[in-house]
Short mmCIF file of C-alpha atoms in Angstrom, two decimals:
data_model
loop_
_atom_site.label_atom_id
_atom_site.label_comp_id
_atom_site.label_asym_id
_atom_site.label_seq_id
_atom_site.Cartn_x
_atom_site.Cartn_y
_atom_site.Cartn_z
CA MET A 1 -17.01 -5.71 -17.74
CA HIS A 2 -17.96 -7.95 -19.91
CA ASN A 3 -20.74 -10.28 -20.44
CA PRO A 4 -20.57 -13.98 -21.85
CA SER A 5 -23.07 -13.90 -23.99
CA SER A 6 -24.98 -16.96 -22.14
CA PHE A 7 -28.68 -18.27 -21.10
CA PHE A 8 -28.59 -14.92 -19.61
CA SER A 9 -29.09 -11.73 -21.85
CA ASP A 10 -26.85 -9.16 -21.03
CA ARG A 11 -30.08 -6.79 -19.42
CA GLN A 12 -30.31 -9.85 -16.87
CA TRP A 13 -26.54 -10.46 -16.19
CA GLU A 14 -26.60 -6.45 -15.38
CA LEU A 15 -29.43 -7.25 -12.75
CA ILE A 16 -26.87 -10.09 -11.27
CA LYS A 17 -24.23 -7.82 -10.58
CA LYS A 18 -26.45 -5.18 -9.44
CA SER A 19 -28.19 -7.28 -6.45
CA VAL A 20 -24.70 -8.57 -6.07
CA GLN A 21 -22.96 -5.06 -5.44
CA GLU A 22 -25.86 -3.93 -3.33
CA GLU A 23 -25.52 -7.87 -1.60
CA MET A 24 -21.64 -7.35 -0.46
CA LYS A 25 -22.59 -3.30 0.09
CA SER A 26 -21.25 -4.34 3.84
CA SER A 27 -18.95 -7.04 3.20
CA PRO A 28 -15.04 -6.23 4.26
CA ALA A 29 -13.34 -3.89 1.67
CA SER A 30 -11.07 -6.07 0.63
CA HIS A 31 -12.98 -8.46 -0.13
CA GLY A 32 -15.70 -5.99 -1.50
CA TRP A 33 -16.89 -5.60 -4.85
CA ASP A 34 -14.09 -4.41 -6.09
CA HIS A 35 -12.02 -8.10 -5.94
CA VAL A 36 -15.26 -9.41 -6.53
CA ARG A 37 -15.61 -7.42 -10.82
CA ARG A 38 -11.13 -8.03 -10.54
CA VAL A 39 -11.86 -11.63 -10.02
CA TYR A 40 -14.33 -11.74 -12.75
CA GLU A 41 -12.54 -9.77 -15.17
CA LEU A 42 -9.41 -12.65 -14.76
CA GLY A 43 -11.87 -15.60 -15.20
CA LEU A 44 -13.46 -14.73 -17.38
CA LYS A 45 -9.75 -14.72 -19.73
CA ILE A 46 -8.27 -17.02 -18.42
CA GLY A 47 -11.81 -19.16 -18.37
CA LYS A 48 -11.37 -18.34 -22.09
CA LYS A 49 -8.72 -19.95 -22.81
CA GLU A 50 -8.40 -22.59 -20.49
CA LYS A 51 -11.61 -23.19 -23.07
CA ALA A 52 -13.89 -23.71 -19.28
CA ASP A 53 -17.63 -22.39 -19.05
CA LEU A 54 -17.90 -19.06 -19.46
CA THR A 55 -21.66 -18.87 -18.10
CA ILE A 56 -21.27 -20.72 -14.76
CA LEU A 57 -17.64 -19.02 -14.23
CA ALA A 58 -18.84 -16.44 -14.32
CA LEU A 59 -21.74 -16.42 -11.49
CA ALA A 60 -19.45 -18.01 -10.41
CA ALA A 61 -16.47 -14.92 -9.64
CA LEU A 62 -20.08 -12.96 -8.87
CA LEU A 63 -20.56 -14.34 -5.76
CA HIS A 64 -17.99 -16.95 -4.66
CA ASP A 65 -17.01 -13.94 -1.85
CA ILE A 66 -21.10 -13.84 -0.95
CA GLY A 67 -20.86 -15.13 2.29
CA ARG A 68 -17.77 -12.55 3.60
CA LYS A 69 -20.58 -10.94 6.05
CA GLU A 70 -20.83 -13.30 6.87
CA GLU A 71 -17.68 -14.94 7.77
CA GLN A 72 -16.51 -11.67 9.58
CA GLU A 73 -19.47 -11.17 10.98
CA SER A 74 -18.53 -14.95 13.40
CA LYS A 75 -14.85 -13.47 13.87
CA GLY A 76 -13.97 -16.56 11.53
CA LYS A 77 -15.97 -19.06 12.95
CA ILE A 78 -18.30 -19.26 9.89
CA CYS A 79 -16.69 -20.17 6.57
CA HIS A 80 -17.75 -18.00 3.87
CA ALA A 81 -17.17 -20.58 1.37
CA ARG A 82 -19.78 -23.19 2.88
CA VAL A 83 -21.80 -19.69 3.37
CA GLY A 84 -21.10 -18.53 0.28
CA ALA A 85 -22.10 -21.08 -1.19
CA GLU A 86 -25.46 -21.21 0.37
CA LYS A 87 -26.50 -18.53 -0.01
CA ALA A 88 -25.56 -18.56 -3.62
CA ASP A 89 -27.74 -22.14 -4.01
CA GLY A 90 -30.85 -19.70 -2.81
CA PHE A 91 -29.81 -16.66 -5.26
CA LEU A 92 -29.41 -18.73 -8.39
CA THR A 93 -32.67 -20.84 -8.22
CA ARG A 94 -34.60 -17.43 -8.23
CA LEU A 95 -32.85 -17.26 -11.72
CA GLU A 96 -34.31 -20.66 -12.45
CA LEU A 97 -31.15 -21.78 -13.28
CA PRO A 98 -31.45 -25.26 -14.08
CA ASP A 99 -30.67 -27.84 -11.42
CA PRO A 100 -26.48 -29.35 -12.45
CA PHE A 101 -25.50 -25.57 -14.20
CA LYS A 102 -26.38 -24.67 -10.47
CA ASN A 103 -24.33 -27.92 -8.81
CA GLU A 104 -21.88 -26.25 -10.77
CA VAL A 105 -21.79 -23.00 -10.18
CA LEU A 106 -21.85 -23.76 -5.80
CA HIS A 107 -19.45 -26.48 -6.28
CA CYS A 108 -16.86 -23.59 -7.36
CA ILE A 109 -18.14 -21.45 -4.58
CA ARG A 110 -17.38 -24.17 -2.07
CA SER A 111 -13.95 -25.52 -3.15
CA HIS A 112 -12.27 -21.33 -4.36
CA ARG A 113 -11.14 -21.13 -0.92
CA PHE A 114 -9.33 -24.91 -0.98
CA ARG A 115 -7.56 -25.72 2.46
CA GLY A 116 -7.73 -29.24 2.37
CA ASN A 117 -10.71 -30.00 2.41
CA GLN A 118 -12.80 -28.59 -0.45
CA ALA A 119 -10.62 -29.00 -3.77
CA PRO A 120 -11.28 -27.65 -6.30
CA LYS A 121 -12.54 -29.97 -9.29
CA SER A 122 -13.67 -29.06 -12.09
CA LEU A 123 -12.27 -27.06 -15.51
CA GLU A 124 -14.08 -23.69 -13.41
CA ALA A 125 -13.58 -24.31 -10.13
CA LYS A 126 -10.22 -24.06 -10.38
CA VAL A 127 -9.80 -21.64 -12.79
CA LEU A 128 -11.75 -19.60 -10.07
CA PHE A 129 -9.74 -20.60 -7.55
CA ASP A 130 -6.62 -19.23 -9.63
CA ALA A 131 -8.47 -15.86 -10.59
CA ASP A 132 -8.29 -15.10 -6.47
CA LYS A 133 -5.06 -16.51 -6.41
CA LEU A 134 -3.77 -14.41 -8.76
CA ASP A 135 -5.58 -10.90 -7.49
CA SER A 136 -3.65 -10.95 -4.19
CA ILE A 137 0.01 -11.08 -5.81
CA GLY A 138 1.56 -7.94 -8.07
CA ALA A 139 1.03 -5.05 -8.14
CA VAL A 140 -2.62 -4.74 -6.76
CA GLY A 141 -1.37 -7.65 -3.92
CA LEU A 142 0.57 -5.05 -2.57
CA GLY A 143 -1.38 -2.01 -2.91
CA ARG A 144 -3.77 -3.93 -0.64
CA ALA A 145 -1.58 -5.86 1.20
CA PHE A 146 -0.19 -1.91 2.30
CA LEU A 147 -3.98 -1.62 2.33
CA PHE A 148 -5.23 -3.50 4.28
CA ALA A 149 -1.06 -3.23 6.39
CA GLY A 150 -2.45 0.45 6.84
CA GLU A 151 -6.39 -0.67 7.64
CA VAL A 152 -4.54 -2.55 11.14
CA GLY A 153 -2.49 0.20 12.24
CA ALA A 154 0.45 -1.73 10.72
CA ARG A 155 4.49 -0.28 10.41
CA LEU A 156 5.32 0.32 6.43
CA HIS A 157 8.17 -1.67 6.59
CA ASN A 158 9.96 -3.49 9.45
CA ALA A 159 13.58 -5.75 8.27
CA HIS A 160 12.91 -6.99 11.88
CA ARG A 161 9.91 -9.13 12.85
CA ASP A 162 10.51 -12.41 12.75
CA LEU A 163 8.60 -13.94 10.08
CA SER A 164 8.21 -17.17 11.18
CA GLY A 165 5.52 -18.29 13.25
CA THR A 166 1.42 -17.84 13.27
CA VAL A 167 1.11 -15.28 15.10
CA SER A 168 -2.09 -12.67 14.97
CA TYR A 169 -1.52 -9.83 12.49
CA SER A 170 -0.36 -6.55 14.33
CA ARG A 171 0.98 -3.13 14.33
CA GLU A 172 4.45 -4.55 14.56
CA ASP A 173 3.74 -6.50 10.84
CA THR A 174 4.00 -5.13 7.16
CA ALA A 175 2.94 -5.99 3.61
CA TYR A 176 6.67 -7.12 3.08
CA ARG A 177 5.85 -10.04 6.22
CA GLU A 178 2.72 -10.32 3.72
CA PHE A 179 4.01 -11.62 1.50
CA GLN A 180 7.35 -13.92 3.02
CA VAL A 181 4.91 -16.02 5.03
CA LYS A 182 1.46 -16.45 2.07
CA LEU A 183 2.17 -14.54 -0.87
CA ILE A 184 5.34 -15.81 -1.86
CA LYS A 185 3.48 -19.66 -2.28
CA ILE A 186 0.76 -18.43 -3.93
CA LYS A 187 2.35 -19.33 -7.54
CA ASP A 188 3.08 -23.07 -6.67
CA ARG A 189 -0.61 -23.34 -5.84
CA MET A 190 -2.05 -22.35 -8.94
CA LEU A 191 -4.33 -25.06 -11.13
CA THR A 192 -4.42 -23.67 -15.05
CA HIS A 193 -1.32 -23.42 -16.75
CA THR A 194 -2.99 -19.93 -17.93
CA GLY A 195 -2.87 -18.82 -14.17
CA LYS A 196 0.76 -21.17 -13.48
CA ALA A 197 1.55 -18.20 -16.31
CA MET A 198 0.00 -15.39 -14.80
CA ALA A 199 1.71 -16.00 -11.45
CA GLU A 200 5.41 -16.67 -12.31
CA GLY A 201 4.15 -12.46 -13.69
CA ARG A 202 2.99 -10.82 -11.07
CA HIS A 203 5.39 -12.66 -8.34
CA ARG A 204 8.25 -11.36 -10.27
CA PHE A 205 7.47 -8.51 -9.18
CA MET A 206 6.69 -8.30 -6.33
CA VAL A 207 10.24 -9.40 -6.01
CA ARG A 208 11.48 -6.41 -7.44
CA PHE A 209 8.94 -4.62 -5.79
CA PHE A 210 10.14 -5.88 -2.77
CA GLU A 211 13.78 -5.25 -3.37
CA ARG A 212 14.16 -1.95 -4.31
CA LEU A 213 12.07 -1.11 -0.73
CA ASP A 214 14.30 -2.38 1.10
CA GLU A 215 17.42 -0.04 -1.04
CA GLU A 216 15.57 3.18 -1.31
CA VAL A 217 14.97 2.68 3.32
CA LYS A 218 18.68 2.15 3.47
CA GLY A 219 18.63 4.93 1.33
CA LYS A 220 20.57 3.28 -1.71
CA ARG A 221 18.74 4.45 -3.86
CA MET B 1 21.26 4.32 12.32
CA HIS B 2 25.48 5.66 11.59
CA ASN B 3 26.65 8.75 13.02
CA PRO B 4 28.51 11.79 11.57
CA SER B 5 31.96 11.47 13.19
CA SER B 6 31.64 15.23 14.17
CA PHE B 7 31.49 17.91 17.61
CA PHE B 8 28.78 14.03 19.37
CA SER B 9 30.53 11.93 20.70
CA ASP B 10 28.83 8.14 19.24
CA ARG B 11 26.82 8.20 22.71
CA GLN B 12 26.05 11.66 23.04
CA TRP B 13 24.18 10.56 19.05
CA GLU B 14 22.47 7.59 20.48
CA LEU B 15 20.67 9.56 23.23
CA ILE B 16 19.91 12.72 21.07
CA LYS B 17 17.53 9.91 19.17
CA LYS B 18 15.93 8.03 22.04
CA SER B 19 14.55 10.87 23.31
CA VAL B 20 13.75 12.87 20.20
CA GLN B 21 12.07 8.31 19.51
CA GLU B 22 10.40 8.64 22.40
CA GLU B 23 8.81 12.15 22.40
CA MET B 24 7.85 11.06 18.63
CA LYS B 25 5.73 8.48 19.76
CA SER B 26 2.22 10.15 20.15
CA SER B 27 3.07 11.05 16.42
CA PRO B 28 1.22 10.46 13.68
CA ALA B 29 2.37 7.14 11.73
CA SER B 30 2.67 8.18 8.28
CA HIS B 31 4.92 10.89 9.36
CA GLY B 32 6.72 8.89 12.88
CA TRP B 33 10.13 7.70 13.93
CA ASP B 34 9.97 5.30 10.15
CA HIS B 35 10.09 8.33 8.38
CA VAL B 36 12.19 10.29 10.22
CA ARG B 37 15.03 7.28 10.15
CA ARG B 38 14.60 6.96 6.95
CA VAL B 39 14.81 10.71 6.06
CA TYR B 40 18.28 11.15 8.70
CA GLU B 41 20.16 7.66 6.12
CA LEU B 42 18.96 9.20 3.17
CA GLY B 43 19.48 12.70 4.38
CA LEU B 44 23.71 11.41 5.12
CA LYS B 45 23.46 10.69 1.92
CA ILE B 46 22.73 13.44 -0.21
CA GLY B 47 24.25 15.49 2.16
CA LYS B 48 28.38 13.65 1.82
CA LYS B 49 27.44 14.06 -2.01
CA GLU B 50 26.10 17.75 -1.64
CA LYS B 51 29.73 18.27 1.20
CA ALA B 52 27.47 19.70 3.65
CA ASP B 53 28.03 19.96 7.18
CA LEU B 54 26.76 16.27 8.53
CA THR B 55 26.11 17.63 12.01
CA ILE B 56 23.06 20.23 11.16
CA LEU B 57 22.05 18.24 8.59
CA ALA B 58 21.55 15.29 10.67
CA LEU B 59 20.24 16.94 13.74
CA ALA B 60 17.69 18.86 11.59
CA ALA B 61 16.93 15.64 10.44
CA LEU B 62 16.26 14.18 13.51
CA LEU B 63 14.17 16.79 14.39
CA HIS B 64 12.44 18.24 11.30
CA ASP B 65 9.00 16.08 12.46
CA ILE B 66 9.40 16.77 15.92
CA GLY B 67 5.60 19.29 15.46
CA ARG B 68 3.49 16.77 13.73
CA LYS B 69 2.22 15.56 16.57
CA GLU B 70 1.15 19.32 17.97
CA GLU B 71 -0.44 19.75 14.06
CA GLN B 72 -2.48 16.87 14.60
CA GLU B 73 -4.39 17.75 17.70
CA SER B 74 -4.65 21.70 15.88
CA LYS B 75 -5.98 19.56 13.31
CA GLY B 76 -4.08 21.15 10.97
CA LYS B 77 -3.50 25.17 12.76
CA ILE B 78 -0.66 25.11 13.27
CA CYS B 79 1.69 24.17 11.78
CA HIS B 80 4.65 21.48 12.26
CA ALA B 81 8.09 23.04 10.80
CA ARG B 82 7.05 26.16 12.22
CA VAL B 83 5.80 23.90 16.13
CA GLY B 84 9.17 22.31 15.44
CA ALA B 85 11.78 24.74 15.05
CA GLU B 86 10.08 25.72 18.29
CA LYS B 87 10.00 22.71 20.13
CA ALA B 88 13.70 22.50 18.55
CA ASP B 89 15.29 25.15 19.91
CA GLY B 90 14.73 24.34 23.75
CA PHE B 91 16.13 21.16 22.58
CA LEU B 92 19.35 21.99 21.06
CA THR B 93 19.80 24.56 24.00
CA ARG B 94 19.94 21.90 26.25
CA LEU B 95 22.73 20.26 24.44
CA GLU B 96 24.90 23.19 24.48
CA LEU B 97 24.41 23.35 20.98
CA PRO B 98 26.80 26.57 20.18
CA ASP B 99 23.88 29.55 18.68
CA PRO B 100 25.84 29.76 15.14
CA PHE B 101 24.98 25.59 15.26
CA LYS B 102 21.69 25.58 16.95
CA ASN B 103 20.29 28.38 13.46
CA GLU B 104 21.50 26.73 11.29
CA VAL B 105 19.31 23.53 12.14
CA LEU B 106 16.23 25.71 13.41
CA HIS B 107 16.54 27.12 9.91
CA CYS B 108 16.35 23.60 8.19
CA ILE B 109 13.58 22.56 10.20
CA ARG B 110 11.95 25.47 9.45
CA SER B 111 11.39 25.83 6.11
CA HIS B 112 11.50 21.65 4.91
CA ARG B 113 7.82 22.45 4.30
CA PHE B 114 8.80 25.14 2.11
CA ARG B 115 5.59 26.33 0.68
CA GLY B 116 6.87 30.03 -0.48
CA ASN B 117 6.99 31.44 2.75
CA GLN B 118 10.23 29.87 3.72
CA ALA B 119 12.28 28.98 1.22
CA PRO B 120 15.21 26.48 2.16
CA LYS B 121 17.82 28.14 1.70
CA SER B 122 21.37 26.99 3.33
CA LEU B 123 23.03 23.41 1.76
CA GLU B 124 21.52 21.63 3.91
CA ALA B 125 18.21 22.69 4.39
CA LYS B 126 18.17 21.88 0.62
CA VAL B 127 19.47 18.11 1.52
CA LEU B 128 17.31 17.66 4.20
CA PHE B 129 14.15 18.81 2.40
CA ASP B 130 15.20 16.85 -1.12
CA ALA B 131 15.32 13.95 1.73
CA ASP B 132 12.05 15.05 3.66
CA LYS B 133 10.46 14.50 -0.29
CA LEU B 134 12.25 11.91 -1.75
CA ASP B 135 10.71 9.72 1.44
CA SER B 136 7.59 9.86 -1.02
CA ILE B 137 8.30 8.31 -4.05
CA GLY B 138 9.13 5.45 -5.47
CA ALA B 139 8.39 2.25 -4.06
CA VAL B 140 8.14 3.66 -0.74
CA GLY B 141 6.51 6.90 -1.37
CA LEU B 142 3.82 3.40 -2.97
CA GLY B 143 3.83 1.36 0.50
CA ARG B 144 3.09 5.43 2.30
CA ALA B 145 0.39 6.12 0.02
CA PHE B 146 -1.91 2.14 0.69
CA LEU B 147 -1.47 2.47 3.85
CA PHE B 148 -2.14 5.58 3.84
CA ALA B 149 -5.48 4.46 1.60
CA GLY B 150 -6.24 1.52 4.02
CA GLU B 151 -5.73 3.89 7.56
CA VAL B 152 -8.41 6.53 6.23
CA GLY B 153 -10.68 3.40 4.59
CA ALA B 154 -10.41 4.33 1.21
CA ARG B 155 -10.33 1.99 -2.06
CA LEU B 156 -7.71 -0.09 -3.97
CA HIS B 157 -7.92 2.10 -6.94
CA ASN B 158 -10.93 3.87 -9.09
CA ALA B 159 -10.06 4.65 -12.29
CA HIS B 160 -12.85 7.18 -12.07
CA ARG B 161 -12.12 9.31 -9.76
CA ASP B 162 -12.19 12.57 -11.03
CA LEU B 163 -8.52 13.89 -10.66
CA SER B 164 -9.42 17.86 -9.94
CA GLY B 165 -9.63 19.70 -8.02
CA THR B 166 -8.58 20.13 -3.80
CA VAL B 167 -11.27 17.99 -2.27
CA SER B 168 -10.41 16.34 1.13
CA TYR B 169 -9.61 12.56 0.81
CA SER B 170 -12.51 10.70 1.07
CA ARG B 171 -13.27 6.56 0.89
CA GLU B 172 -13.50 7.05 -3.37
CA ASP B 173 -10.42 7.95 -2.95
CA THR B 174 -6.95 5.97 -4.46
CA ALA B 175 -3.07 5.79 -3.83
CA TYR B 176 -3.31 6.40 -7.37
CA ARG B 177 -5.33 10.10 -7.24
CA GLU B 178 -2.65 10.87 -4.43
CA PHE B 179 -0.61 9.84 -7.33
CA GLN B 180 -1.09 11.60 -10.06
CA VAL B 181 -2.60 14.93 -7.48
CA LYS B 182 1.07 15.35 -5.04
CA LEU B 183 3.51 12.85 -6.03
CA ILE B 184 3.90 12.64 -9.64
CA LYS B 185 5.58 16.52 -9.09
CA ILE B 186 7.60 15.69 -6.71
CA LYS B 187 10.54 14.78 -8.39
CA ASP B 188 10.58 19.01 -10.87
CA ARG B 189 10.80 20.57 -7.07
CA MET B 190 14.01 18.75 -5.89
CA LEU B 191 16.62 21.75 -5.20
CA THR B 192 19.97 19.49 -5.50
CA HIS B 193 22.14 17.20 -8.12
CA THR B 194 22.04 14.29 -5.39
CA GLY B 195 18.37 14.69 -5.20
CA LYS B 196 17.11 15.15 -8.37
CA ALA B 197 18.65 12.12 -9.46
CA MET B 198 17.69 9.68 -7.43
CA ALA B 199 13.81 11.38 -7.59
CA GLU B 200 14.29 10.82 -11.54
CA GLY B 201 15.07 7.20 -10.30
CA ARG B 202 12.01 6.91 -7.59
CA HIS B 203 9.94 8.71 -9.63
CA ARG B 204 9.69 5.97 -12.56
CA PHE B 205 9.11 2.82 -10.81
CA MET B 206 5.53 4.70 -9.84
CA VAL B 207 5.00 5.18 -12.92
CA ARG B 208 5.86 1.57 -13.67
CA PHE B 209 3.43 0.51 -10.85
CA PHE B 210 0.26 2.07 -11.68
CA GLU B 211 0.47 0.71 -15.50
CA ARG B 212 1.30 -2.26 -14.15
CA LEU B 213 -1.96 -1.90 -11.34
CA ASP B 214 -4.08 -0.89 -14.41
CA GLU B 215 -3.43 -3.00 -16.67
CA GLU B 216 -3.77 -6.18 -13.40
CA VAL B 217 -6.75 -4.50 -13.00
CA LYS B 218 -8.00 -4.66 -16.50
CA GLY B 219 -7.10 -8.18 -16.10
CA LYS B 220 -4.59 -7.95 -18.39
CA ARG B 221 -1.55 -9.50 -17.19
#
């Protein structure tokens, strides 16, 4: 993991990462440290191209899912973006990050789960949003969708599953339904130019994957 | 699912399939009825091209994993190919299948898990072997590898995992290790011309998938 040259020394960045990783040990696997690492790398890459502040972005990427444990334990009643921002506030205060900086980071965390209420306004919040969403699509998104299907005991493929409606995930479900219901829409939600271009490539790869899966399931290739 | 025109009427084929499906209800998901359906379709497709006997092949494909439950319950001590052939013997006797026919089917089942002792000798046994192995690779194989990783709580990707050795599957493992240790070798084990050609295409698709996964994990695309 690269460090953005900035406010903190390399030594400090390593300590920050270690303590976030420690904090995330009991997070759900699908949104654990591996996901955070990928969003961090993607965020820095997009952030450089979009000329965002990389210190704000790096801190926001590292801390964006720090509230997942609380969301899971509350069975979804607590929003991880809201509680994550609260936890991050304490964390960043201990790092003696100046208030204006800290508030920028907290805005990114609060708005990364954009569902109409807290929209990403700053450039850094938009980049974090895109990096987080990009990690749900492409080859990574496919792997995560099947991994999640395996975690809940779902099937490999089920062409007869009704794709409409909002019934919760069951053994009759598949990664294909996840794609049709959610992942297929992500490329149109990107907020930055760089994020949009990357999402197009990842989207096309998923489409080709499911076309091939379908042909193979029918014994055609 | 198509029926091969033969010894049994369409009505009889449907009854045979129903009773196998019923028998497999408590099989492990990775080798359950969905897998059997795919191997059946693949087997008939390859069997037609290779001019194999489709009745023998269809029965062998439907029954080939009927001993998986016993293998799982015995924690691997019982071989599913051996116990599967025993169970299939009773099943085929009840169908009043003539002995020479029945023995051909049982040979396919016994030898589909070729590990040096019971090699597939007949054309039908070779086709079943290829169809079963093909279902571990390609887009289907990728989906199954991630699904299985999810079932055992493994990670999405772990480039630092030691790929050598034979330690059993753990949370530190990934579908990529399954690919490197097992799936990568399958194309060279095919026994029929048609199976080999299909395996090449499926193999290339897996290679491209993991190349892309690796680039995405590093934030490069």
